[in-house]
Each structure stands twice: as C-alpha cells, then as structure tokens.
Short mmCIF file of C-alpha atoms and ligand atoms in Angstrom, two decimals:
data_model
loop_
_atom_site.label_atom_id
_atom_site.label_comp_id
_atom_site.label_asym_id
_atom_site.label_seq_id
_atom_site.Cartn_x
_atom_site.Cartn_y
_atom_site.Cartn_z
CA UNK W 115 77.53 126.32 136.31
CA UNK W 116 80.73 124.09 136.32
CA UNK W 117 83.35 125.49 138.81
CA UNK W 118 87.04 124.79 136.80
CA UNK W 119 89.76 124.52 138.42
CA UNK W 120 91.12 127.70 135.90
CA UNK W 121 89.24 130.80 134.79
CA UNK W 122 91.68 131.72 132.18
CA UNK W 123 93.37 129.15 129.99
CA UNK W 124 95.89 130.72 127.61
CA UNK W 125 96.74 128.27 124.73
CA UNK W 126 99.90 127.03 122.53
CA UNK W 127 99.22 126.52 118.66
CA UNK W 128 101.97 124.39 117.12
CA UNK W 129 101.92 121.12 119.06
CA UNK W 130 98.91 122.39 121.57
CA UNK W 131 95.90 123.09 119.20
CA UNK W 132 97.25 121.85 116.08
CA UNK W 133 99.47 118.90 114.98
CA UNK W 134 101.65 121.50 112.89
CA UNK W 135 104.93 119.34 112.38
CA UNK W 136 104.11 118.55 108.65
CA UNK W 137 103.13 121.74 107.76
CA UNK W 138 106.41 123.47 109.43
CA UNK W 139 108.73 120.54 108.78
CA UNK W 140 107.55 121.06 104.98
CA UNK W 141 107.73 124.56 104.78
CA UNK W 142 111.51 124.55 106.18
CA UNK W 143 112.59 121.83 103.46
CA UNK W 144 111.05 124.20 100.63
CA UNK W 145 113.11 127.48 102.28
CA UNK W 146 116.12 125.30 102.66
CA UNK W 147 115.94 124.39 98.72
CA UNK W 148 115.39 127.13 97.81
CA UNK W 149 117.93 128.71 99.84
CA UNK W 150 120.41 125.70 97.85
CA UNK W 151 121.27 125.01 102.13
CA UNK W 152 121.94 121.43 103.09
CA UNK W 153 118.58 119.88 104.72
CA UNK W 154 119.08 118.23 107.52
CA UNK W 155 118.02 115.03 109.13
CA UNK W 156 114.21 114.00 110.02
CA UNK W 157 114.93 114.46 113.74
CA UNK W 158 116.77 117.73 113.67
CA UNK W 159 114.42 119.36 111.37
CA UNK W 160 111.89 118.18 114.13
CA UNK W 161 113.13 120.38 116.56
CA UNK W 162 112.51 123.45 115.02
CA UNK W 163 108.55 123.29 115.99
CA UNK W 164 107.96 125.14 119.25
CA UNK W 165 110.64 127.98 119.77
CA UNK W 166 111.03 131.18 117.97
CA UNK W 167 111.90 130.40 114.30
CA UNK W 168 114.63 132.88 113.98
CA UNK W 169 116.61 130.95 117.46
CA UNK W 170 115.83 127.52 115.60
CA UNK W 171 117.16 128.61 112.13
CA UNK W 172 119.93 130.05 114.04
CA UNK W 173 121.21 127.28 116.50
CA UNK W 174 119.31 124.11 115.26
CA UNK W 175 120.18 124.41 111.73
CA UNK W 176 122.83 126.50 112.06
CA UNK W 177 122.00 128.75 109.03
CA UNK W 178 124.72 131.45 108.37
CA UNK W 179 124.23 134.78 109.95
CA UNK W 180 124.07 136.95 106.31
CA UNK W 181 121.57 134.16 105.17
CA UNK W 182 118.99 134.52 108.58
CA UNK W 183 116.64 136.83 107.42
CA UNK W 184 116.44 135.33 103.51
CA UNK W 185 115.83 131.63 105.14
CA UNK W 186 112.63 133.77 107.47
CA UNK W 187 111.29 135.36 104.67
CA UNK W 188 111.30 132.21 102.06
CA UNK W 189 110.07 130.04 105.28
CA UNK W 190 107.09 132.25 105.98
CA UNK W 191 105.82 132.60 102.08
CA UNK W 192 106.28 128.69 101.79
CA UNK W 193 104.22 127.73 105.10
CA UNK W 194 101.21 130.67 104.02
CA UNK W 195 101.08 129.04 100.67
CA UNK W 196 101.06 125.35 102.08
CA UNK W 197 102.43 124.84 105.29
CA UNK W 198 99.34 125.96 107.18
CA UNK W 199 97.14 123.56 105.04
CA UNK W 200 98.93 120.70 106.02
CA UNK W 201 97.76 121.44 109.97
CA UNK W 202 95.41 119.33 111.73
CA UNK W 203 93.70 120.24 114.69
CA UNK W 204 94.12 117.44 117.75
CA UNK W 205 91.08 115.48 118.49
CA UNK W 206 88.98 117.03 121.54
CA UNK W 207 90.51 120.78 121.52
CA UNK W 208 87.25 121.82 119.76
CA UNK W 209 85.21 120.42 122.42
CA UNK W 210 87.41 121.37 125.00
CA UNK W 211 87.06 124.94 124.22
CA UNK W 212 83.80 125.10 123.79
CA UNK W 213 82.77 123.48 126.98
CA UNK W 214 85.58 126.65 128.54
CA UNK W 215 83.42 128.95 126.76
CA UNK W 216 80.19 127.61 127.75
CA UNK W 217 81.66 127.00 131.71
CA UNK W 218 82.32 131.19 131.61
CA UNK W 219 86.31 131.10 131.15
CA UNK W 220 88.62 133.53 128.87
CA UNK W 221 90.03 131.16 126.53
CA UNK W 222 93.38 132.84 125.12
CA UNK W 223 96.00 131.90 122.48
CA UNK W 224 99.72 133.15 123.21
CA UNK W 225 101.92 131.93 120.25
CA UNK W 226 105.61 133.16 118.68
CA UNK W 227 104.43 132.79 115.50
CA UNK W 228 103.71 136.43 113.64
CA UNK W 229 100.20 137.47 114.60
CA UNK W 230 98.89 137.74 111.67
CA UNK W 231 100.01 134.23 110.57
CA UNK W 232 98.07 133.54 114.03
CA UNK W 233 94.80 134.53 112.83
CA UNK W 234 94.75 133.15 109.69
CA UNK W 235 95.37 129.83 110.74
CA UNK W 236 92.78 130.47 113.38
CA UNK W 237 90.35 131.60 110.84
CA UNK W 238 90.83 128.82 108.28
CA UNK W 239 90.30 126.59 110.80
CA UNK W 240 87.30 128.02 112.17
CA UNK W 241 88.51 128.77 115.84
CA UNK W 242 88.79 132.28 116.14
CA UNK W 243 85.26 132.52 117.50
CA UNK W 244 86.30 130.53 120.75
CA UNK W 245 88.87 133.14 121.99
CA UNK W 246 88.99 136.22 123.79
CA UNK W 247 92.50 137.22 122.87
CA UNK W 248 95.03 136.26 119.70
CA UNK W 249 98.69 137.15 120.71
CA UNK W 250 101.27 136.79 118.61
CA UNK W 251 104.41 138.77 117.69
CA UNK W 252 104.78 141.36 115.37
CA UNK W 253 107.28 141.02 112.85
CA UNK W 254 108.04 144.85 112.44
CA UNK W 255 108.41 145.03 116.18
CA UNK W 256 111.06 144.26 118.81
CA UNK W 257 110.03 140.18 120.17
CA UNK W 258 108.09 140.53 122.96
CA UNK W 259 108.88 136.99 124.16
CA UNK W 260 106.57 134.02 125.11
CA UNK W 261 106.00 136.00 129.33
CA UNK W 262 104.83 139.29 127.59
CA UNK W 263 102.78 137.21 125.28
CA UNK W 264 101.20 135.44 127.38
CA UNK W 265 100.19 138.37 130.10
CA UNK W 266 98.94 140.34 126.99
CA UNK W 267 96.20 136.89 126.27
CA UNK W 268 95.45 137.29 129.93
CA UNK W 269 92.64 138.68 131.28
CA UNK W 270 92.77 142.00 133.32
CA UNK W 271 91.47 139.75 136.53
CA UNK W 272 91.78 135.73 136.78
CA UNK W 273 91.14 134.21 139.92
CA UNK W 274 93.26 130.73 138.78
CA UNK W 275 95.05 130.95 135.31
CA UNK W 276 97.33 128.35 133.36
CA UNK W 277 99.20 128.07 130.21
CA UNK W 278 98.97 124.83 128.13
CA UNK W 279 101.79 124.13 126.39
CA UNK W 280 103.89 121.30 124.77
CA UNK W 281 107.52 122.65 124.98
CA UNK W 282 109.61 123.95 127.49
CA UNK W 283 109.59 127.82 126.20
CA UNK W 284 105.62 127.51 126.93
CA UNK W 285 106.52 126.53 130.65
CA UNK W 286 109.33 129.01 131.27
CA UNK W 287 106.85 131.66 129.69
CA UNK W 288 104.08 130.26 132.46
CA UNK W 289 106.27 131.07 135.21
CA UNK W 290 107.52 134.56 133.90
CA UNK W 291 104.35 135.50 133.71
CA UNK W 292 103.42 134.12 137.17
CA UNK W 293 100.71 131.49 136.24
CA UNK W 294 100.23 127.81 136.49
CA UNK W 295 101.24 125.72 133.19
CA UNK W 296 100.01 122.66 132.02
CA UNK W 297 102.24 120.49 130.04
CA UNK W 298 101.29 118.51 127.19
CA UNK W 299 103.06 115.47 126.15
CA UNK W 300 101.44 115.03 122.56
CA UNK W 301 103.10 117.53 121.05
CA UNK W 302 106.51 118.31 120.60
CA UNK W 303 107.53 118.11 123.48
CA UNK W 304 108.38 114.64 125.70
CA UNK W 305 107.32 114.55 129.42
CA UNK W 306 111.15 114.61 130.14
CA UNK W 307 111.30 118.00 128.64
CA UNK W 308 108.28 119.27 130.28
CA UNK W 309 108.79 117.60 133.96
CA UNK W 310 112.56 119.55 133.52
CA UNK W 311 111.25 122.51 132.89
CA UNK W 312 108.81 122.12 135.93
CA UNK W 313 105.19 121.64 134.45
CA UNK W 314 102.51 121.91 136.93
CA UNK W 315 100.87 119.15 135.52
CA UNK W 316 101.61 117.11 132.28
CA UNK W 317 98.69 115.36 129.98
CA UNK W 318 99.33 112.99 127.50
CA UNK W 319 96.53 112.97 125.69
CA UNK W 320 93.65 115.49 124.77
CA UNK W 321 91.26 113.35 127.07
CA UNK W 322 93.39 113.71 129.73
CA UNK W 323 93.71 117.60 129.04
CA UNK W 324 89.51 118.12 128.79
CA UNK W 325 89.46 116.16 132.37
CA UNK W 326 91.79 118.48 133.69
CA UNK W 327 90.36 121.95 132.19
CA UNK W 328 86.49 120.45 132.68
CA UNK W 329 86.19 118.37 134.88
CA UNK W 330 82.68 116.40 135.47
CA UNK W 331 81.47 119.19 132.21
CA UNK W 332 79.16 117.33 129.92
CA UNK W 333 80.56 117.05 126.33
CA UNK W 334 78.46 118.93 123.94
CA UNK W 335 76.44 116.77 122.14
CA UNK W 336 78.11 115.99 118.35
CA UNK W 337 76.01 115.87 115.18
CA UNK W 338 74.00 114.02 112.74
CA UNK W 339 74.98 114.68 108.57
CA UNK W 340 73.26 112.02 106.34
CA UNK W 341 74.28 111.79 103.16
CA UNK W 342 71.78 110.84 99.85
CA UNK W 343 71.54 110.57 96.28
CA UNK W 344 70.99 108.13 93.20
CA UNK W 345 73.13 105.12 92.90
CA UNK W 346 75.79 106.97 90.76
CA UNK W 347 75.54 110.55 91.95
CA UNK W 348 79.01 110.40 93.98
CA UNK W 349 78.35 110.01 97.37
CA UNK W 350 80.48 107.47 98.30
CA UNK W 351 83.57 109.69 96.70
CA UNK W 352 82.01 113.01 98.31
CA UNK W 353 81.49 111.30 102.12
CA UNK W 354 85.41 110.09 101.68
CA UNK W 355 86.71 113.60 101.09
CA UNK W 356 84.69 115.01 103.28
CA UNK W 357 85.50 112.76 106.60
CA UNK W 358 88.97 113.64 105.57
CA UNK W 359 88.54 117.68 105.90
CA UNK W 360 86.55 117.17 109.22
CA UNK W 361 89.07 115.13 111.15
CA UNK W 362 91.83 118.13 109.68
CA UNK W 363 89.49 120.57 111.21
CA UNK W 364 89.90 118.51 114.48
CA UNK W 365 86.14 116.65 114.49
CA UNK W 366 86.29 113.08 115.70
CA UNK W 367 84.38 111.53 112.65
CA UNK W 368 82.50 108.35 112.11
CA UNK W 369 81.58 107.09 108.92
CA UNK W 370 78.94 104.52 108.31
CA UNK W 371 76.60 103.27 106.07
CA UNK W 372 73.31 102.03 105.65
CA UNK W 373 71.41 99.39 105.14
CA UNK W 374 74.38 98.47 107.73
CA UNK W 375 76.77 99.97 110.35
CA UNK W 376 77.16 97.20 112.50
CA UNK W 377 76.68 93.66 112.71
CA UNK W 378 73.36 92.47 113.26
CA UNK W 379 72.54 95.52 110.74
CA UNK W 380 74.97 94.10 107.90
CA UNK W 381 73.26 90.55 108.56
CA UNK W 382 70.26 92.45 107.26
CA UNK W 383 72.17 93.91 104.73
CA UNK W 384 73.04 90.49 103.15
CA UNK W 385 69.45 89.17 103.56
CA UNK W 386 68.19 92.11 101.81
CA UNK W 387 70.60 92.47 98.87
CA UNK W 388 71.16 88.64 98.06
CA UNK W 389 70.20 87.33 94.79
CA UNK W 390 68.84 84.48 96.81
CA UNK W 391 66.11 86.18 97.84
CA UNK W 392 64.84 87.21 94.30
CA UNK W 393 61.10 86.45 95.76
CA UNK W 394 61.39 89.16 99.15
CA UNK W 395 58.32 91.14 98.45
CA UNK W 396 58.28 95.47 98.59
CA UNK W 397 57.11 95.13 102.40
CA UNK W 398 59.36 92.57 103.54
CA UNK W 399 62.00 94.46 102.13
CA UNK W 400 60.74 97.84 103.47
CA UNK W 401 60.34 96.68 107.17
CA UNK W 402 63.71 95.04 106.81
CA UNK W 403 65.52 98.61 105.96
CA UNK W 404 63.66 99.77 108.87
CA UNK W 405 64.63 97.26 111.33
CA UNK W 406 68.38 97.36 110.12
CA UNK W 407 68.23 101.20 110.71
CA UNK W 408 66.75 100.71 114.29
CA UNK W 409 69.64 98.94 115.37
CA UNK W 410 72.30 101.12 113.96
CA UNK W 411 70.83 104.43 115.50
CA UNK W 412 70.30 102.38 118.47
CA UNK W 413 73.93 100.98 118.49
CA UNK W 414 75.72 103.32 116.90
CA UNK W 415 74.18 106.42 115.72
CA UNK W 416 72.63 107.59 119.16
CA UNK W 417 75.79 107.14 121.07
CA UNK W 418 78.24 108.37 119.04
CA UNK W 419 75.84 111.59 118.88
CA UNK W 420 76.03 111.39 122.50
CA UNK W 421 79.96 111.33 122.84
CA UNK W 422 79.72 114.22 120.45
CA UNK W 423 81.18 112.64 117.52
CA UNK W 424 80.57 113.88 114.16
CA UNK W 425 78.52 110.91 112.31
CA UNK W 426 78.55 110.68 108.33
CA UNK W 427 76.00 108.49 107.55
CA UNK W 428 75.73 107.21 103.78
CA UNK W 429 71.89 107.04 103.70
CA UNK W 430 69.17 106.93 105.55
CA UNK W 431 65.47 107.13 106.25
CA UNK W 432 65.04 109.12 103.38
CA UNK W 433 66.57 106.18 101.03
CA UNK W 434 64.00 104.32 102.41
CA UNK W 435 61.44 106.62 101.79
CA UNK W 436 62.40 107.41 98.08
CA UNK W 437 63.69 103.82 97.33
CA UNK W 438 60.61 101.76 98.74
CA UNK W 439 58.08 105.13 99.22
CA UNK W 440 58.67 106.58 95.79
CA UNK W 441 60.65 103.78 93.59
CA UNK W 442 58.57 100.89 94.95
CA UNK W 443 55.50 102.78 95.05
CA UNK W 444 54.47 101.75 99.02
CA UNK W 445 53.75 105.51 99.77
CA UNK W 446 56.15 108.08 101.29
CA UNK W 447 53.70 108.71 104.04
CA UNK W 448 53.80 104.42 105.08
CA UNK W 449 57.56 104.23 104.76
CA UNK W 450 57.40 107.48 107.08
CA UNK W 451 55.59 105.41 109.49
CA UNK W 452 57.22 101.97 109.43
CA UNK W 453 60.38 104.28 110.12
CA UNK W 454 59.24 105.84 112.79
CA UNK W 455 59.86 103.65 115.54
CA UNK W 456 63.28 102.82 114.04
CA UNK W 457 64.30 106.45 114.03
CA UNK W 458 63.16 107.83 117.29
CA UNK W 459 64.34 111.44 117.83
CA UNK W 460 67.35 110.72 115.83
CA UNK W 461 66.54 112.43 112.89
CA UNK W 462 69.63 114.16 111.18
CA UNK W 463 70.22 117.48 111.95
CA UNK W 464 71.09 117.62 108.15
CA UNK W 465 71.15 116.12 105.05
CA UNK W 466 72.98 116.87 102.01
CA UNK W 467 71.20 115.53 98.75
CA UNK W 468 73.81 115.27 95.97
CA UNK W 469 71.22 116.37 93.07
CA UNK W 470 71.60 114.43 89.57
CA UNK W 471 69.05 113.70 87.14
CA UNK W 472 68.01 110.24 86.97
CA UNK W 473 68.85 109.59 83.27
CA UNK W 474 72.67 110.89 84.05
CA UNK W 475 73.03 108.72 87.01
CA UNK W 476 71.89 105.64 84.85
CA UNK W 477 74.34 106.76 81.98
CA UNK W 478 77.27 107.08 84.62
CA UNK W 479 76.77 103.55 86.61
CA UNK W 480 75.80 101.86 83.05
CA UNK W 481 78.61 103.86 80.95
CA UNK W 482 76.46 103.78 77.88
CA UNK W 483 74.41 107.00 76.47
CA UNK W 484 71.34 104.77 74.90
CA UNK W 485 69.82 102.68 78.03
CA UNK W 486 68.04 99.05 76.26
CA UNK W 487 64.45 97.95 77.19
CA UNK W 488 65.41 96.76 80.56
CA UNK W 489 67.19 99.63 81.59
CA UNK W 490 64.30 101.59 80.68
CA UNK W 491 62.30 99.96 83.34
CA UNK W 492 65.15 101.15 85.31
CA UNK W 493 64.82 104.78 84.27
CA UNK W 494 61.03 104.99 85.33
CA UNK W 495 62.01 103.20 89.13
CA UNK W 496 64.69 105.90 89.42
CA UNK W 497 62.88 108.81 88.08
CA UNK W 498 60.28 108.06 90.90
CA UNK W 499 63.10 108.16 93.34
CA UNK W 500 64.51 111.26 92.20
CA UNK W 501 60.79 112.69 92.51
CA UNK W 502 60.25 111.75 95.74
CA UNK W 503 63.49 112.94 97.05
CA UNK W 504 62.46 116.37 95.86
CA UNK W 505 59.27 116.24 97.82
CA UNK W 506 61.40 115.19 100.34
CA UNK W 507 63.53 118.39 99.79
CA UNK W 508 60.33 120.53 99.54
CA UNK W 509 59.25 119.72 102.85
CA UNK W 510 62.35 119.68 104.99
CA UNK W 511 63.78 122.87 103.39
CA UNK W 512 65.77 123.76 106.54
CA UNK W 513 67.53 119.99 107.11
CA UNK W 514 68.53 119.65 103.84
CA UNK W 515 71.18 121.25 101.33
CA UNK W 516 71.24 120.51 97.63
CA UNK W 517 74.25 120.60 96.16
CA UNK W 518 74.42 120.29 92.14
CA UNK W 519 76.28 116.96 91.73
CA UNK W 520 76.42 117.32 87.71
CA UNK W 521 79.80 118.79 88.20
CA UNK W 522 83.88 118.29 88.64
CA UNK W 523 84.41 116.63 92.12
CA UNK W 524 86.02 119.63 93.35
CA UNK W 525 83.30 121.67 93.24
CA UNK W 526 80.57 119.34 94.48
CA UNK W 527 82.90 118.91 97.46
CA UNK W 528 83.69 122.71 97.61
CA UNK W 529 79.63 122.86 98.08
CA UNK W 530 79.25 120.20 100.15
CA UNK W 531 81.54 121.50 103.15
CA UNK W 532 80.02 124.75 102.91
CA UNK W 533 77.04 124.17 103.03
CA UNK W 534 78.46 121.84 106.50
CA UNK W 535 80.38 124.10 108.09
CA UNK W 536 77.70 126.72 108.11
CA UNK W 537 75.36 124.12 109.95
CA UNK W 538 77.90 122.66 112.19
CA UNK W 539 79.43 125.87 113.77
CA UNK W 540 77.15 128.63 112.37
CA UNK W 541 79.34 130.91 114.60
CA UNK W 542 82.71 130.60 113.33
CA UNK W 543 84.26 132.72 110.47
CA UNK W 544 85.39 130.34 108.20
CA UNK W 545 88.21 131.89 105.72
CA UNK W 546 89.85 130.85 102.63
P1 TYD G 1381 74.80 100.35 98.16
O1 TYD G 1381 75.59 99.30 97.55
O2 TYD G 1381 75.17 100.80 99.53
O3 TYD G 1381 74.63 101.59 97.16
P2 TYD G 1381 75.03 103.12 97.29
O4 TYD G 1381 76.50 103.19 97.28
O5 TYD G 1381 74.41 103.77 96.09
O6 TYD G 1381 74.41 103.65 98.57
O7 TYD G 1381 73.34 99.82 98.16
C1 TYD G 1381 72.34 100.42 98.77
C2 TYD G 1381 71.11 100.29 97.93
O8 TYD G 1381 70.02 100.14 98.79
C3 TYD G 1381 70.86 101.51 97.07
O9 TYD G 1381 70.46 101.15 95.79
C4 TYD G 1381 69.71 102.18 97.75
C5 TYD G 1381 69.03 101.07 98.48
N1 TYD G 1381 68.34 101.48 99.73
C6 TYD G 1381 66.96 101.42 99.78
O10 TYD G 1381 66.32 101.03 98.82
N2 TYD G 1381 66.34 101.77 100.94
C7 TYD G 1381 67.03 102.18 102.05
O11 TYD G 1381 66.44 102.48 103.09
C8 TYD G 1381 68.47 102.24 101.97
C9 TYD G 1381 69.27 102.69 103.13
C10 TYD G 1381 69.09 101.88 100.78
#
C-alpha cells in the first residue's frame, strides 16, 4: 500500500472540487433581478464564490440589511433550479479521490454551503460514494463556521491531516482546526491570497494537487465506450452531447473516430473511402479497416486507457464486423479474426448500439419515404448490417447497451448516459 503524506484530506467544493463560478455568479444575477437590486460588475460579483453567502451579500454587494434574508432565500431557489447544473467538476479530482480511497485515507468534504445543498450537488454529480463525511451548515442552526466544519469531516484519529482549499477562509479554517492546508490556486482564489493567509503548500493545477495527495500512486486505469449504429441512426449527434456531460462530471474525455484517429490511420481513411478506388475489392477493404484500427488502439486508444482517460470512440471492430462481416458478406467469424491482431486486449469495456431499423435510417440520410431501384440494393446491404449487429448484441449481452434510437434526441441521450454511468462508476448514486 501507498504511504501518503496525509491520512485524512478534508475537501472545499466551490473552487476545490467543482468550477462553481457560473453556476453561483448566475444564480446571484437572477436573485438580484428579481430582487429589482443593481447588479454589479463581472469582477465584484466574482468575489462572492468562497465565503459564507450571507457575509458576501452583506459586504461585497452591499445589499440592505431589511433585504438580507429575501436576497438568501431567492439566491438559494435560483442556484437549486439551475445554478448547480451549471457546475463542472475540475479535471483529475475524480481520480484523485479514488486513488485516496483505494490508498486507505478518509476523504472528507467541509463546505459553508447548506448541507443539504451539499449533498445534492454531491449526488448529481456522482461523488458522494468517495467520502466518509459531508459537512455543511445548517440553515435552521446557529453557523458553525469553516474550524467546526472542518473538525466535524475529520476523522476521530488522523495521524497527518490537511484541508484543500482555494480561498483564504479554507486556510484560516485549517489552522483553527489545527491541521495542515493545502492551497489551491485554480480556484478562486490567487496564490497571493493563499501565500497571505499562510498555505502550507499551494498547487496550481489538479496535477500538481494528485502529486501532492498521491504521490508515486498509479492512476486508475480510464475506460473504453465505443459507439455504433447505421449511417443515420445519430451517433455522431449522441457522442457530441455525451463528451459534453462527461467532461461536466469531471472525466477527461477523448473523442475519436474510426476508420481514423490519427494520422497514419486517416491516410487509410482516405485510401479506403476515395472514389478513386472504385475497384478496392471486400478484402482489401476489410484488412485495411483492420490495419487502420491497429494503429489507433496502438497510438491512441491503449494509452489514453492507460492515463485513465475516458475514450469515446465512434466505431469500431464491430463496424467492421457488421459492415464487411454482415453487409459485405466476408463472414462475421473472418472479420473477427483479421481483427484480432489489430485489437489485442483492447476490446471496449462497452458499447452502446443506437438501435434503428434499416429502412428508417435509409429514409432519414436519403429524406425520401419511397427508396428507387438503387437504393433498394442499399436496403438489402444495410438490413444485413443491422442483422449482424444483433448477433453481435446477442452474444456480447453484458458489453453492450441498446438504446432505442427511433426517438427525440433527448431521450436517446437520456438512455445513453444511463446506461454509461451505471458501467463507468457502478458505485455511485447518481440523482436527478
Ligand atoms: P463515416 O463518414 O465516418 O460515417 P458514420 O458517421 O456513419 O460513422 O464513414 C464511416 C463508414 O465506414 C460507415 O459507413 C461505416 C463504414 N465502416 C465499415 O464499413 N467498417 C469499419 O470497420 C468502420 C470503422 C466503418
């Protein structure tokens, strides 16, 4: 086991865990409108992430003293409805708590926000699960203050304990309640403010932070999602929206594509998709979707596994397997083999199959409802496809997850993260 340097970390949210200045800057624009109050300048209304809301309404925006508890109550109903959406986790925290988890620390959050707030941000965002203690005030109680806070996240016995934090409250707090605090320049907070305050150490970066809290830890490994479908079932809309909800929920995300993904791959690419090639026979072109695909995993897929990055891949062997198995009639089982070198152990550890019958996904890429004589030679290649994916399906039952893509893009997306998030962090509670 890894000996770190702390064996309790208590945690910051806004400006630690989560970039939150949208999502409170927003929500105190709305409560100020409503409120008919002047709003003040970008810079001011910056200020108010980090201490206690009711000082910042107070002194920052100098809200009247009979208005104080109006502007807190329209504040808190505007950031539950949106504010809180509008957070996005920082690249790396995810790993960097689970590797504390795995390495045998208490991993605490100490926060001034209202507890319950606390948890629900923590439970939309799927990090409850990696704490031993969520402290935050309690509204109908006197403020315990960010000291009291934190000793409450604190374990009953720590041999080495530090706060991380990106403002100066989160340092004074550290050294009320007697432990070590790591600054974090990221945030809210500058390095002025923290090195003034007298940080312990200051980070600038998440990096920086998981060398500190870790140090020589291995990073978990990431995962594999492929994507699939018919030409015209959505994927390329359902991959976009998709990347964008994992990097909110603080997964460092790469997108890419095949046939292609990097260069020598997107040579292939060209060779195999150019008109002048109109004479490339079914094996040619079967071997040369394999050999594109062996150097993407081996340049890009395998490593960025290995960094644990989250990789959305838009196709793979199983394209090649109902394209040139199924569609081109060369046999799943050969396209299986002429894969497998190409593929290694780098299977995905899941695939989502956007489902659509063949004769829609013709009508939607053609626009027409009556496909001509050509097409219909079309409709038979794709049919095939669309059977062989569903073999596929039928004998891979735990890797993949069919999601009905004959609907509103909404829901297929709805779906489609679901079914993700399940398979990418079984453990968590995700919430609404
Ligand atoms: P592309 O323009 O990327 O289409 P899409 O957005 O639908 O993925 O073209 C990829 C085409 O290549 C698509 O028709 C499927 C086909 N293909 C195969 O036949 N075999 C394969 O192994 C792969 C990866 C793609």
């Amino acid at each position: 086991m890894n000996q770190f340097p702390y064996d309790a970390v208590i945690f910051d949210l806004d400006g630690t865990l989560f970039d939150a200045e949208d999502g409170i800057v927003s929500s105190v624009v709305s409560a100020m409108e409503e409120l008919e109050l002047p709003i003040p300048e970008d810079a001011d209304l910056r200020l108010v992430v980090g201490p206690p809301l009711l000082d910042s309404f107070r002194n920052l925006l100098r809200i009247p003293e009979d208005r104080l508890d109006e502007a807190v109550e329209s504040y808190k109903r505007h950031f539950a409805q949106e504010g809180m959406y509008r957070y996005q986790i920082y690249p790396h925290i995810r790993s960097i708590l689970q590797m504390l988890r795995e390495g045998g620390v208490h991993v605490g959050l100490a926060t001034s926000k209202d507890r319950n707030i606390a948890n629900r941000v923590m439970d939309y965002f799927g990090l409850s699960h990696y704490f031993d203690a969520i402290v935050g005030e309690n509204v109908d109680h006197v403020k315990l203050g960010k000291p009291e806070l934190i000793r409450r996240a604190l374990p009953e016995k720590y041999r080495c304990a530090a706060m991380v934090g990106d403002r100066c409250f989160d340092v004074a707090g550290a050294k009320g309640a007697g432990i070590e605090c790591v600054g974090v320049s990221y945030g809210c907070g500058s390095e002025e403010e923290l090195q003034d305050a007298g940080a312990d150490h200051i980070v600038p970066d998440t990096e920086s932070l998981r060398a500190l809290l870790c140090p020589g830890a291995e990073i978990p490994r990431g995962f594999f999602l492929s994507m699939e479908g018919l030409d015209g079932s959505g994927k390329t809309t359902q991959m976009e929206l998709l990347e964008k909800k994992l990097r909110q929920l603080g997964y460092s995300v790469v997108r890419t594509r095949e046939p292609g993904g990097c260069d020598i791959s997107e040579d292939i690419r060209s060779i195999i998709l150019s008109t002048d090639n109109m004479e490339m026979c079914s094996t040619t072109e079967a071997l040369l979707y394999a050999a594109s695909r062996a150097q993407h995993v081996h340049q890009l897929i395998r490593p960025a596994v290995e960094e644990g990055r989250v990789v959305l891949c838009d196709r793979f062997v199983d394209s090649s397997v109902a394209y040139q198995g199924g569609g081109r009639q060369l046999g799943l089982e050969t396209i299986q083999q002429i894969n497998a070198p190409a593929v290694a152990d780098m299977m995905p550890d899941m695939t989502i199959y956007l489902a659509i019958d063949h004769r829609t996904a013709i009508r939607r890429r053609l626009n027409a409802s009556t496909p001509d004589r050509l097409e219909l030679e079309d409709l038979e290649f794709f049919e095939r496809v669309q059977k062989a994916y569903e073999r596929l399906i039928k004998e891979n039952r735990k890797r993949f997850a069919s999601v009905d893509a004959e609907r509103d893009i909404d829901s297929i997306a709805k779906d489609v993260l679901a079914a993700v998030l399940e398979k990418i962090e079984p453990e968590a509670k995700w919430e609404e």
